[in-house]
Amino acid sequence: MSITRFVLLLIVYLSIAFNTLVHATSLFIPAYFHPSDPQTPNHWSSLAAAAQIVPTTVILNPNNGPGSNVDPSYVTAIDQVRGSGGKVIAYIHTNHGDRPLSDVASDIDNYLAFYMIDGFYIDQMTADDTDEDIRYYETIYNYIKNKSSHYSVTGNPGVVPDEIYLSKPVVDNLVVFEGHIRSYINFQPEAWQHNYPKDWFIHIVFNATRLQMKQAFSETDKNLVGNLYITDDKLPNPYDSLPPYGDLEIEMIPVTN
């Protein structure tokens, strides 16, 4: 099979696997798998294929951060996604405001030295409005923006936080839900979210069936979310693969015929 045909099949597959994406603005994908991992073959190619169809943001996470040196496999994978029109943002953990800011700054600097990226994903963010926590994340936000105003800053408290995180601002957009599909069924946006575009909000849901995935995408307006990722993967790491949602071969046959 030629490379061109292979990529075309990936594009068709992604368009089927996420056939209800018309309800959402973007895909937002934690890609916590190595480009050369034999257990996840072609996953980064699939991400690049998705980026050709819909706006796609991919979270880069080599080693719970940038690692100690540049990885050529990630360089190639990032170029592939960005060359297809997608965005790649870099994972930073903060231990709910307890990680030393010097360590956070070091990770930011290393990412920028190693890879071409579009922004940063600030994980383990607090959700309260205490002055100490707000100052902590505002410092990170300003540090990144001082590098370049073009870098996006995505915060992940995993729940709907206090409005101050957006109003101050401390981030550019927020993951306001991250969790199991059982919990997501009961998700209710907060009233203050109506003050902002739904594209500023992100939901990440795991352990979902194909049917549940389709249902979630059909309720994006109700849930006030413009960026969504649904996977059938499970804890302890629900982001170490991409969701199949149907056999590739079965999906391909009626389309290619």
mmCIF file of C-alpha atoms in Angstrom:
data_model
loop_
_atom_site.group_PDB
_atom_site.id
_atom_site.type_symbol
_atom_site.label_atom_id
_atom_site.label_comp_id
_atom_site.label_asym_id
_atom_site.label_seq_id
_atom_site.Cartn_x
_atom_site.Cartn_y
_atom_site.Cartn_z
ATOM 1 C CA MET A 1 0.000 0.000 0.000
ATOM 2 C CA SER A 2 1.349 3.432 -0.922
ATOM 3 C CA ILE A 3 1.921 6.069 1.750
ATOM 4 C CA THR A 4 -0.677 8.298 0.085
ATOM 5 C CA ARG A 5 -3.322 5.581 0.172
ATOM 6 C CA PHE A 6 -2.417 4.697 3.763
ATOM 7 C CA VAL A 7 -2.890 8.289 4.898
ATOM 8 C CA LEU A 8 -6.147 8.515 2.951
ATOM 9 C CA LEU A 9 -7.500 5.456 4.759
ATOM 10 C CA LEU A 10 -6.522 6.982 8.084
ATOM 11 C CA ILE A 11 -8.362 10.172 7.181
ATOM 12 C CA VAL A 12 -11.491 8.262 6.221
ATOM 13 C CA TYR A 13 -11.283 6.175 9.392
ATOM 14 C CA LEU A 14 -10.963 9.210 11.624
ATOM 15 C CA SER A 15 -13.889 10.870 9.859
ATOM 16 C CA ILE A 16 -16.018 7.807 10.627
ATOM 17 C CA ALA A 17 -14.766 7.221 14.156
ATOM 18 C CA PHE A 18 -15.615 10.822 15.007
ATOM 19 C CA ASN A 19 -18.579 11.202 12.669
ATOM 20 C CA THR A 20 -20.454 13.540 15.029
ATOM 21 C CA LEU A 21 -17.700 16.153 15.253
ATOM 22 C CA VAL A 22 -19.963 18.721 13.586
ATOM 23 C CA HIS A 23 -21.334 19.425 17.059
ATOM 24 C CA ALA A 24 -17.943 20.384 18.494
ATOM 25 C CA THR A 25 -15.373 22.948 17.476
ATOM 26 C CA SER A 26 -12.203 20.950 18.035
ATOM 27 C CA LEU A 27 -10.641 17.689 19.067
ATOM 28 C CA PHE A 28 -8.405 17.977 22.128
ATOM 29 C CA ILE A 29 -6.260 14.858 22.445
ATOM 30 C CA PRO A 30 -3.847 13.833 25.234
ATOM 31 C CA ALA A 31 -1.260 11.881 23.226
ATOM 32 C CA TYR A 32 0.636 10.158 26.009
ATOM 33 C CA PHE A 33 2.271 7.558 23.767
ATOM 34 C CA HIS A 34 5.669 7.539 22.092
ATOM 35 C CA PRO A 35 5.738 7.885 18.300
ATOM 36 C CA SER A 36 7.931 4.775 18.026
ATOM 37 C CA ASP A 37 6.029 2.607 20.512
ATOM 38 C CA PRO A 38 5.167 -0.713 18.811
ATOM 39 C CA GLN A 39 2.016 -0.916 20.944
ATOM 40 C CA THR A 40 0.628 2.266 19.360
ATOM 41 C CA PRO A 41 1.636 2.032 15.690
ATOM 42 C CA ASN A 42 0.756 4.987 13.484
ATOM 43 C CA HIS A 43 -1.073 6.814 16.264
ATOM 44 C CA TRP A 44 0.696 10.100 15.541
ATOM 45 C CA SER A 45 -0.059 9.640 11.843
ATOM 46 C CA SER A 46 -3.708 9.247 12.831
ATOM 47 C CA LEU A 47 -3.514 12.496 14.765
ATOM 48 C CA ALA A 48 -2.094 14.241 11.713
ATOM 49 C CA ALA A 49 -4.889 12.739 9.620
ATOM 50 C CA ALA A 50 -7.491 14.021 12.082
ATOM 51 C CA ALA A 51 -5.962 17.490 11.904
ATOM 52 C CA GLN A 52 -6.654 17.544 8.171
ATOM 53 C CA ILE A 53 -10.373 17.093 8.863
ATOM 54 C CA VAL A 54 -11.141 19.120 11.992
ATOM 55 C CA PRO A 55 -9.261 21.579 14.226
ATOM 56 C CA THR A 56 -7.105 19.366 16.429
ATOM 57 C CA THR A 57 -4.951 20.103 19.460
ATOM 58 C CA VAL A 58 -2.570 17.423 20.692
ATOM 59 C CA ILE A 59 -0.922 17.344 24.126
ATOM 60 C CA LEU A 60 2.761 16.410 23.966
ATOM 61 C CA ASN A 61 4.061 14.536 27.028
ATOM 62 C CA PRO A 62 7.377 12.737 26.505
ATOM 63 C CA ASN A 63 8.113 11.918 30.169
ATOM 64 C CA ASN A 64 5.681 13.645 32.523
ATOM 65 C CA GLY A 65 7.274 16.730 31.028
ATOM 66 C CA PRO A 66 9.889 17.381 28.336
ATOM 67 C CA GLY A 67 12.444 14.814 29.457
ATOM 68 C CA SER A 68 16.156 15.537 29.659
ATOM 69 C CA ASN A 69 16.930 15.896 25.950
ATOM 70 C CA VAL A 70 15.338 16.226 22.545
ATOM 71 C CA ASP A 71 13.747 13.082 21.082
ATOM 72 C CA PRO A 72 13.966 12.977 17.258
ATOM 73 C CA SER A 73 10.865 10.782 17.067
ATOM 74 C CA TYR A 74 8.811 13.496 18.734
ATOM 75 C CA VAL A 75 10.323 16.144 16.455
ATOM 76 C CA THR A 76 9.068 14.217 13.431
ATOM 77 C CA ALA A 77 5.664 13.536 14.990
ATOM 78 C CA ILE A 78 5.146 17.176 15.963
ATOM 79 C CA ASP A 79 6.088 18.337 12.472
ATOM 80 C CA GLN A 80 3.602 15.860 11.034
ATOM 81 C CA VAL A 81 0.703 17.141 13.151
ATOM 82 C CA ARG A 82 1.536 20.821 12.747
ATOM 83 C CA GLY A 83 2.140 20.361 9.035
ATOM 84 C CA SER A 84 -1.397 18.976 8.781
ATOM 85 C CA GLY A 85 -2.862 22.060 10.416
ATOM 86 C CA GLY A 86 -2.998 20.800 13.993
ATOM 87 C CA LYS A 87 -1.581 22.349 17.142
ATOM 88 C CA VAL A 88 0.751 20.734 19.670
ATOM 89 C CA ILE A 89 0.877 21.938 23.281
ATOM 90 C CA ALA A 90 3.317 20.783 25.950
ATOM 91 C CA TYR A 91 2.400 19.025 29.192
ATOM 92 C CA ILE A 92 3.432 20.672 32.478
ATOM 93 C CA HIS A 93 2.443 19.235 35.881
ATOM 94 C CA THR A 94 2.046 21.510 38.901
ATOM 95 C CA ASN A 95 0.982 19.238 41.784
ATOM 96 C CA HIS A 96 -1.986 21.477 42.590
ATOM 97 C CA GLY A 97 0.171 24.528 43.143
ATOM 98 C CA ASP A 98 2.794 22.813 45.281
ATOM 99 C CA ARG A 99 5.459 22.206 42.635
ATOM 100 C CA PRO A 100 8.310 24.734 42.807
ATOM 101 C CA LEU A 101 7.890 27.441 40.202
ATOM 102 C CA SER A 102 11.558 27.088 39.279
ATOM 103 C CA ASP A 103 10.898 23.488 38.208
ATOM 104 C CA VAL A 104 7.887 24.575 36.162
ATOM 105 C CA ALA A 105 9.959 27.273 34.456
ATOM 106 C CA SER A 106 12.692 24.747 33.721
ATOM 107 C CA ASP A 107 10.191 22.454 31.979
ATOM 108 C CA ILE A 108 8.865 25.351 29.927
ATOM 109 C CA ASP A 109 12.379 26.358 28.871
ATOM 110 C CA ASN A 110 13.322 22.802 27.934
ATOM 111 C CA TYR A 111 10.211 22.296 25.827
ATOM 112 C CA LEU A 112 10.993 25.479 23.922
ATOM 113 C CA ALA A 113 14.608 24.373 23.437
ATOM 114 C CA PHE A 114 13.640 20.889 22.237
ATOM 115 C CA TYR A 115 10.448 21.221 20.176
ATOM 116 C CA MET A 116 8.331 23.491 17.992
ATOM 117 C CA ILE A 117 5.115 23.861 19.991
ATOM 118 C CA ASP A 118 2.052 26.080 20.045
ATOM 119 C CA GLY A 119 1.452 26.404 23.769
ATOM 120 C CA PHE A 120 1.336 24.699 27.158
ATOM 121 C CA TYR A 121 -1.011 22.420 29.056
ATOM 122 C CA ILE A 122 -0.902 23.176 32.779
ATOM 123 C CA ASP A 123 -2.080 20.030 34.540
ATOM 124 C CA GLN A 124 -3.105 19.429 38.164
ATOM 125 C CA MET A 125 -4.372 22.980 38.483
ATOM 126 C CA THR A 126 -6.247 24.159 41.545
ATOM 127 C CA ALA A 127 -9.888 25.222 41.237
ATOM 128 C CA ASP A 128 -10.380 27.580 44.208
ATOM 129 C CA ASP A 129 -9.972 31.353 44.333
ATOM 130 C CA THR A 130 -7.368 31.680 47.084
ATOM 131 C CA ASP A 131 -4.861 34.467 46.488
ATOM 132 C CA GLU A 132 -1.929 32.079 46.851
ATOM 133 C CA ASP A 133 -3.176 29.680 44.159
ATOM 134 C CA ILE A 134 -4.170 32.440 41.757
ATOM 135 C CA ARG A 135 -0.764 34.119 42.101
ATOM 136 C CA TYR A 136 0.965 30.784 41.471
ATOM 137 C CA TYR A 137 -0.796 30.139 38.170
ATOM 138 C CA GLU A 138 -0.692 33.786 37.151
ATOM 139 C CA THR A 139 3.090 33.622 37.499
ATOM 140 C CA ILE A 140 3.199 30.615 35.157
ATOM 141 C CA TYR A 141 0.855 32.333 32.710
ATOM 142 C CA ASN A 142 2.956 35.488 32.612
ATOM 143 C CA TYR A 143 6.184 33.515 32.278
ATOM 144 C CA ILE A 144 4.821 31.759 29.188
ATOM 145 C CA LYS A 145 3.314 34.898 27.652
ATOM 146 C CA ASN A 146 6.606 36.742 28.163
ATOM 147 C CA LYS A 147 8.227 34.067 26.000
ATOM 148 C CA SER A 148 5.689 34.811 23.284
ATOM 149 C CA SER A 149 2.111 36.055 23.352
ATOM 150 C CA HIS A 150 1.358 33.486 20.648
ATOM 151 C CA TYR A 151 1.779 30.563 23.057
ATOM 152 C CA SER A 152 -1.582 29.360 24.367
ATOM 153 C CA VAL A 153 -2.020 28.427 28.028
ATOM 154 C CA THR A 154 -4.538 25.673 28.800
ATOM 155 C CA GLY A 155 -5.315 24.946 32.445
ATOM 156 C CA ASN A 156 -6.629 21.639 33.725
ATOM 157 C CA PRO A 157 -8.307 21.637 37.124
ATOM 158 C CA GLY A 158 -10.466 18.754 35.840
ATOM 159 C CA VAL A 159 -13.601 20.426 37.235
ATOM 160 C CA VAL A 160 -15.312 23.779 36.710
ATOM 161 C CA PRO A 161 -13.145 26.173 38.754
ATOM 162 C CA ASP A 162 -13.810 29.656 40.047
ATOM 163 C CA GLU A 163 -14.429 32.157 37.244
ATOM 164 C CA ILE A 164 -11.332 34.151 38.198
ATOM 165 C CA TYR A 165 -9.129 31.690 36.295
ATOM 166 C CA LEU A 166 -10.567 33.069 33.056
ATOM 167 C CA SER A 167 -11.539 36.575 34.121
ATOM 168 C CA LYS A 168 -8.151 37.599 35.519
ATOM 169 C CA PRO A 169 -6.928 35.800 33.274
ATOM 170 C CA VAL A 170 -4.758 32.960 34.518
ATOM 171 C CA VAL A 171 -5.280 30.771 31.437
ATOM 172 C CA ASP A 172 -6.600 31.123 27.893
ATOM 173 C CA ASN A 173 -8.898 28.096 28.134
ATOM 174 C CA LEU A 174 -9.855 25.441 30.651
ATOM 175 C CA VAL A 175 -10.436 21.715 30.989
ATOM 176 C CA VAL A 176 -13.593 21.870 33.100
ATOM 177 C CA PHE A 177 -14.240 18.133 33.039
ATOM 178 C CA GLU A 178 -11.845 15.204 33.084
ATOM 179 C CA GLY A 179 -13.137 11.844 34.196
ATOM 180 C CA HIS A 180 -15.109 8.648 33.704
ATOM 181 C CA ILE A 181 -18.141 8.559 31.417
ATOM 182 C CA ARG A 182 -20.301 7.635 34.438
ATOM 183 C CA SER A 183 -19.557 11.023 35.984
ATOM 184 C CA TYR A 184 -19.848 12.866 32.699
ATOM 185 C CA ILE A 185 -23.477 11.828 32.273
ATOM 186 C CA ASN A 186 -24.320 14.143 35.191
ATOM 187 C CA PHE A 187 -22.168 17.091 34.096
ATOM 188 C CA GLN A 188 -23.767 20.523 34.469
ATOM 189 C CA PRO A 189 -21.966 23.729 33.423
ATOM 190 C CA GLU A 190 -21.857 26.604 35.900
ATOM 191 C CA ALA A 191 -23.900 29.728 35.203
ATOM 192 C CA TRP A 192 -20.794 31.911 34.777
ATOM 193 C CA GLN A 193 -19.652 29.827 31.810
ATOM 194 C CA HIS A 194 -22.368 31.458 29.708
ATOM 195 C CA ASN A 195 -20.275 34.635 29.845
ATOM 196 C CA TYR A 196 -17.582 33.076 27.638
ATOM 197 C CA PRO A 197 -17.380 31.345 24.250
ATOM 198 C CA LYS A 198 -17.811 27.590 24.527
ATOM 199 C CA ASP A 199 -14.539 27.229 22.610
ATOM 200 C CA TRP A 200 -12.802 28.275 25.824
ATOM 201 C CA PHE A 201 -13.927 25.064 27.536
ATOM 202 C CA ILE A 202 -12.607 21.526 27.148
ATOM 203 C CA HIS A 203 -13.949 18.139 28.259
ATOM 204 C CA ILE A 204 -11.887 14.930 28.410
ATOM 205 C CA VAL A 205 -13.844 11.715 28.995
ATOM 206 C CA PHE A 206 -12.569 8.150 29.265
ATOM 207 C CA ASN A 207 -13.974 4.618 29.504
ATOM 208 C CA ALA A 208 -16.752 5.451 27.017
ATOM 209 C CA THR A 209 -18.323 3.147 24.452
ATOM 210 C CA ARG A 210 -18.808 4.205 20.839
ATOM 211 C CA LEU A 211 -22.482 4.930 21.529
ATOM 212 C CA GLN A 212 -21.595 7.020 24.566
ATOM 213 C CA MET A 213 -19.033 8.916 22.496
ATOM 214 C CA LYS A 214 -21.677 9.810 19.902
ATOM 215 C CA GLN A 215 -24.074 10.897 22.634
ATOM 216 C CA ALA A 216 -21.421 13.128 24.222
ATOM 217 C CA PHE A 217 -20.692 14.882 20.939
ATOM 218 C CA SER A 218 -24.408 15.466 20.385
ATOM 219 C CA GLU A 219 -24.667 17.359 23.702
ATOM 220 C CA THR A 220 -21.829 19.854 23.291
ATOM 221 C CA ASP A 221 -24.189 22.832 23.077
ATOM 222 C CA LYS A 222 -25.991 21.809 26.266
ATOM 223 C CA ASN A 223 -22.680 21.238 28.031
ATOM 224 C CA LEU A 224 -21.153 24.518 26.776
ATOM 225 C CA VAL A 225 -18.047 22.819 25.410
ATOM 226 C CA GLY A 226 -16.195 23.497 22.187
ATOM 227 C CA ASN A 227 -13.252 21.116 22.615
ATOM 228 C CA LEU A 228 -13.871 17.467 23.339
ATOM 229 C CA TYR A 229 -12.045 14.167 23.580
ATOM 230 C CA ILE A 230 -13.742 10.833 24.244
ATOM 231 C CA THR A 231 -11.876 7.547 24.578
ATOM 232 C CA ASP A 232 -12.673 3.970 25.497
ATOM 233 C CA ASP A 233 -9.299 3.696 27.255
ATOM 234 C CA LYS A 234 -9.246 3.223 31.033
ATOM 235 C CA LEU A 235 -7.249 4.101 34.111
ATOM 236 C CA PRO A 236 -4.456 4.062 35.199
ATOM 237 C CA ASN A 237 -3.526 5.789 31.906
ATOM 238 C CA PRO A 238 -6.518 6.388 29.644
ATOM 239 C CA TYR A 239 -4.376 8.368 27.205
ATOM 240 C CA ASP A 240 -1.821 5.758 26.152
ATOM 241 C CA SER A 241 -3.715 4.886 22.954
ATOM 242 C CA LEU A 242 -6.376 6.206 20.595
ATOM 243 C CA PRO A 243 -9.959 4.895 20.672
ATOM 244 C CA PRO A 244 -10.921 2.432 17.927
ATOM 245 C CA TYR A 245 -14.724 2.717 18.097
ATOM 246 C CA GLY A 246 -15.297 0.023 15.528
ATOM 247 C CA ASP A 247 -13.132 -2.276 13.522
ATOM 248 C CA LEU A 248 -11.071 -0.369 10.990
ATOM 249 C CA GLU A 249 -11.508 -2.905 8.254
ATOM 250 C CA ILE A 250 -15.287 -3.139 8.685
ATOM 251 C CA GLU A 251 -15.544 0.658 8.612
ATOM 252 C CA MET A 252 -13.336 0.940 5.518
ATOM 253 C CA ILE A 253 -15.062 -1.572 3.264
ATOM 254 C CA PRO A 254 -18.330 0.263 2.560
ATOM 255 C CA VAL A 255 -16.518 3.597 2.184
ATOM 256 C CA THR A 256 -13.800 2.429 -0.185
ATOM 257 C CA ASN A 257 -16.276 0.402 -2.248
#
